[in-house]
Coordinates of N, CA and C in Angstrom, one line a residue:
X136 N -5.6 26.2 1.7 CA -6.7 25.2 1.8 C -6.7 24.7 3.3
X137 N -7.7 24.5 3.6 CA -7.9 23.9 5.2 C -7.4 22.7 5.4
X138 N -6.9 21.8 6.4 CA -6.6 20.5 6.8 C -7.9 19.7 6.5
X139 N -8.7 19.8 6.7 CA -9.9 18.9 7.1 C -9.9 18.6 5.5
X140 N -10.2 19.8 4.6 CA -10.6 19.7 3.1 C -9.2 18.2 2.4
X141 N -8.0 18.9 2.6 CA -7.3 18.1 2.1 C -7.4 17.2 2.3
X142 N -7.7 16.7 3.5 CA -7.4 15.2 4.2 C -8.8 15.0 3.3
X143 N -9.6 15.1 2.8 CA -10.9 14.8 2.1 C -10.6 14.0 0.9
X144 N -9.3 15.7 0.6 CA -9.2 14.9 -0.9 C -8.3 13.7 -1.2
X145 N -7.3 13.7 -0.5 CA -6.7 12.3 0.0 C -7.2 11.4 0.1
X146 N -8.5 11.1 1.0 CA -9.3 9.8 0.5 C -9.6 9.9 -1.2
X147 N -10.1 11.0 -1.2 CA -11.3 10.9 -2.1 C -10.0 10.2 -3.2
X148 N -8.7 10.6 -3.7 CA -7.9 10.0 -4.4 C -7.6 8.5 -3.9
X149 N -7.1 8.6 -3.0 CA -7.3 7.2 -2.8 C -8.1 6.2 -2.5
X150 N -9.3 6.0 -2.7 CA -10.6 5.8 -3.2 C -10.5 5.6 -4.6
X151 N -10.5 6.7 -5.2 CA -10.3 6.6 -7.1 C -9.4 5.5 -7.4
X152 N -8.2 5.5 -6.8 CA -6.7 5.0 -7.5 C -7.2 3.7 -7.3
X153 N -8.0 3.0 -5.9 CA -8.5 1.7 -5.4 C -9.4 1.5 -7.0
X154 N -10.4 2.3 -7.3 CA -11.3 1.8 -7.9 C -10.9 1.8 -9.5
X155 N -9.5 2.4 -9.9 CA -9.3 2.3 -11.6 C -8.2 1.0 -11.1
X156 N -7.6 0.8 -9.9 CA -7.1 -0.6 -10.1 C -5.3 -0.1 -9.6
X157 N -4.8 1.2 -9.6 CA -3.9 1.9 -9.2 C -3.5 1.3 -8.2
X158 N -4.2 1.0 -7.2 CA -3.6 0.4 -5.7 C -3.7 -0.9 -5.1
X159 N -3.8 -1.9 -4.9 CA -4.1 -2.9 -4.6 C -3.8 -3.3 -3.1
X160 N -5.3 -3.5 -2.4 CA -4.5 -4.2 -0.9 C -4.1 -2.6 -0.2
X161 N -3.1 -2.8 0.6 CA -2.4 -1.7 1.3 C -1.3 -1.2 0.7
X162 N -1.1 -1.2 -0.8 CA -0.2 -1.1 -1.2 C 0.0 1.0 -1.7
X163 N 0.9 1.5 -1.6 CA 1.2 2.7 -1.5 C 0.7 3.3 -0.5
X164 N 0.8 5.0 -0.7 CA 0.3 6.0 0.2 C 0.2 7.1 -0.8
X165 N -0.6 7.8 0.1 CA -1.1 9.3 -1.0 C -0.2 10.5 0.1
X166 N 0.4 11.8 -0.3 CA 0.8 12.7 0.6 C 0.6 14.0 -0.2
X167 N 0.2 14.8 1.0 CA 0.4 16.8 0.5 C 1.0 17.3 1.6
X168 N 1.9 18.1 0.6 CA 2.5 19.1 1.8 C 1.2 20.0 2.8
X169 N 1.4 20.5 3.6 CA 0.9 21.7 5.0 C 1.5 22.1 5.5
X170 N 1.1 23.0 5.1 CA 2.0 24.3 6.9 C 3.1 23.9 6.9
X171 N 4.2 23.3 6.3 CA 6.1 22.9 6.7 C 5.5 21.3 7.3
X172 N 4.3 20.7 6.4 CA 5.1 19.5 7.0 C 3.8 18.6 6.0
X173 N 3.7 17.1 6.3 CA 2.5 16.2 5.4 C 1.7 16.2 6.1
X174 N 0.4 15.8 5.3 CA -0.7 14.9 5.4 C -0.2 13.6 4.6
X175 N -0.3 12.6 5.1 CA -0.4 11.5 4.3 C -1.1 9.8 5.0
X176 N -1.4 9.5 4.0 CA -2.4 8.0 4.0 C -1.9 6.8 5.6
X177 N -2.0 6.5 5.8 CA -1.4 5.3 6.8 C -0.9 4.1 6.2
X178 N 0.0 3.7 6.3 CA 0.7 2.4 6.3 C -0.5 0.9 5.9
X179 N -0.5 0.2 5.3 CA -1.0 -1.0 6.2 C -2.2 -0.7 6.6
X180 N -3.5 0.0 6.3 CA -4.5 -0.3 6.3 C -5.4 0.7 4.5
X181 N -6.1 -0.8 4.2 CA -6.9 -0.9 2.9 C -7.4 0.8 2.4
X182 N -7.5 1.5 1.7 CA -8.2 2.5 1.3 C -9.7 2.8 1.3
X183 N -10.7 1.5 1.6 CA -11.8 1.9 1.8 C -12.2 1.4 3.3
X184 N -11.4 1.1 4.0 CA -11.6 1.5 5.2 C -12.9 1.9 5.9

């Protein structure tokens, strides 16, 4: 799967998790493996961003 697509679906999940109540604030991160290494969420800023 392409970079661009994943990093998509990564919002798009964390978006969901924000809206059934899953996350609160800046609290967690989302990650997928690529190519020998992550994609994952940032630290410390809100999910809808």
């Amino acid at each position: 799967m392409e970079r661009n697509r994943l990093a998509r679906q990564i919002i798009d999940t964390c978006l969901e998790m924000t809206r059934l109540g899953l996350n609160q604030g800046t609290a967690g991160n989302v990650s997928v493996r690529y190519q020998g290494g992550l994609l994952i969420t940032p630290t410390g800023i809100p999910a809808d961003c």
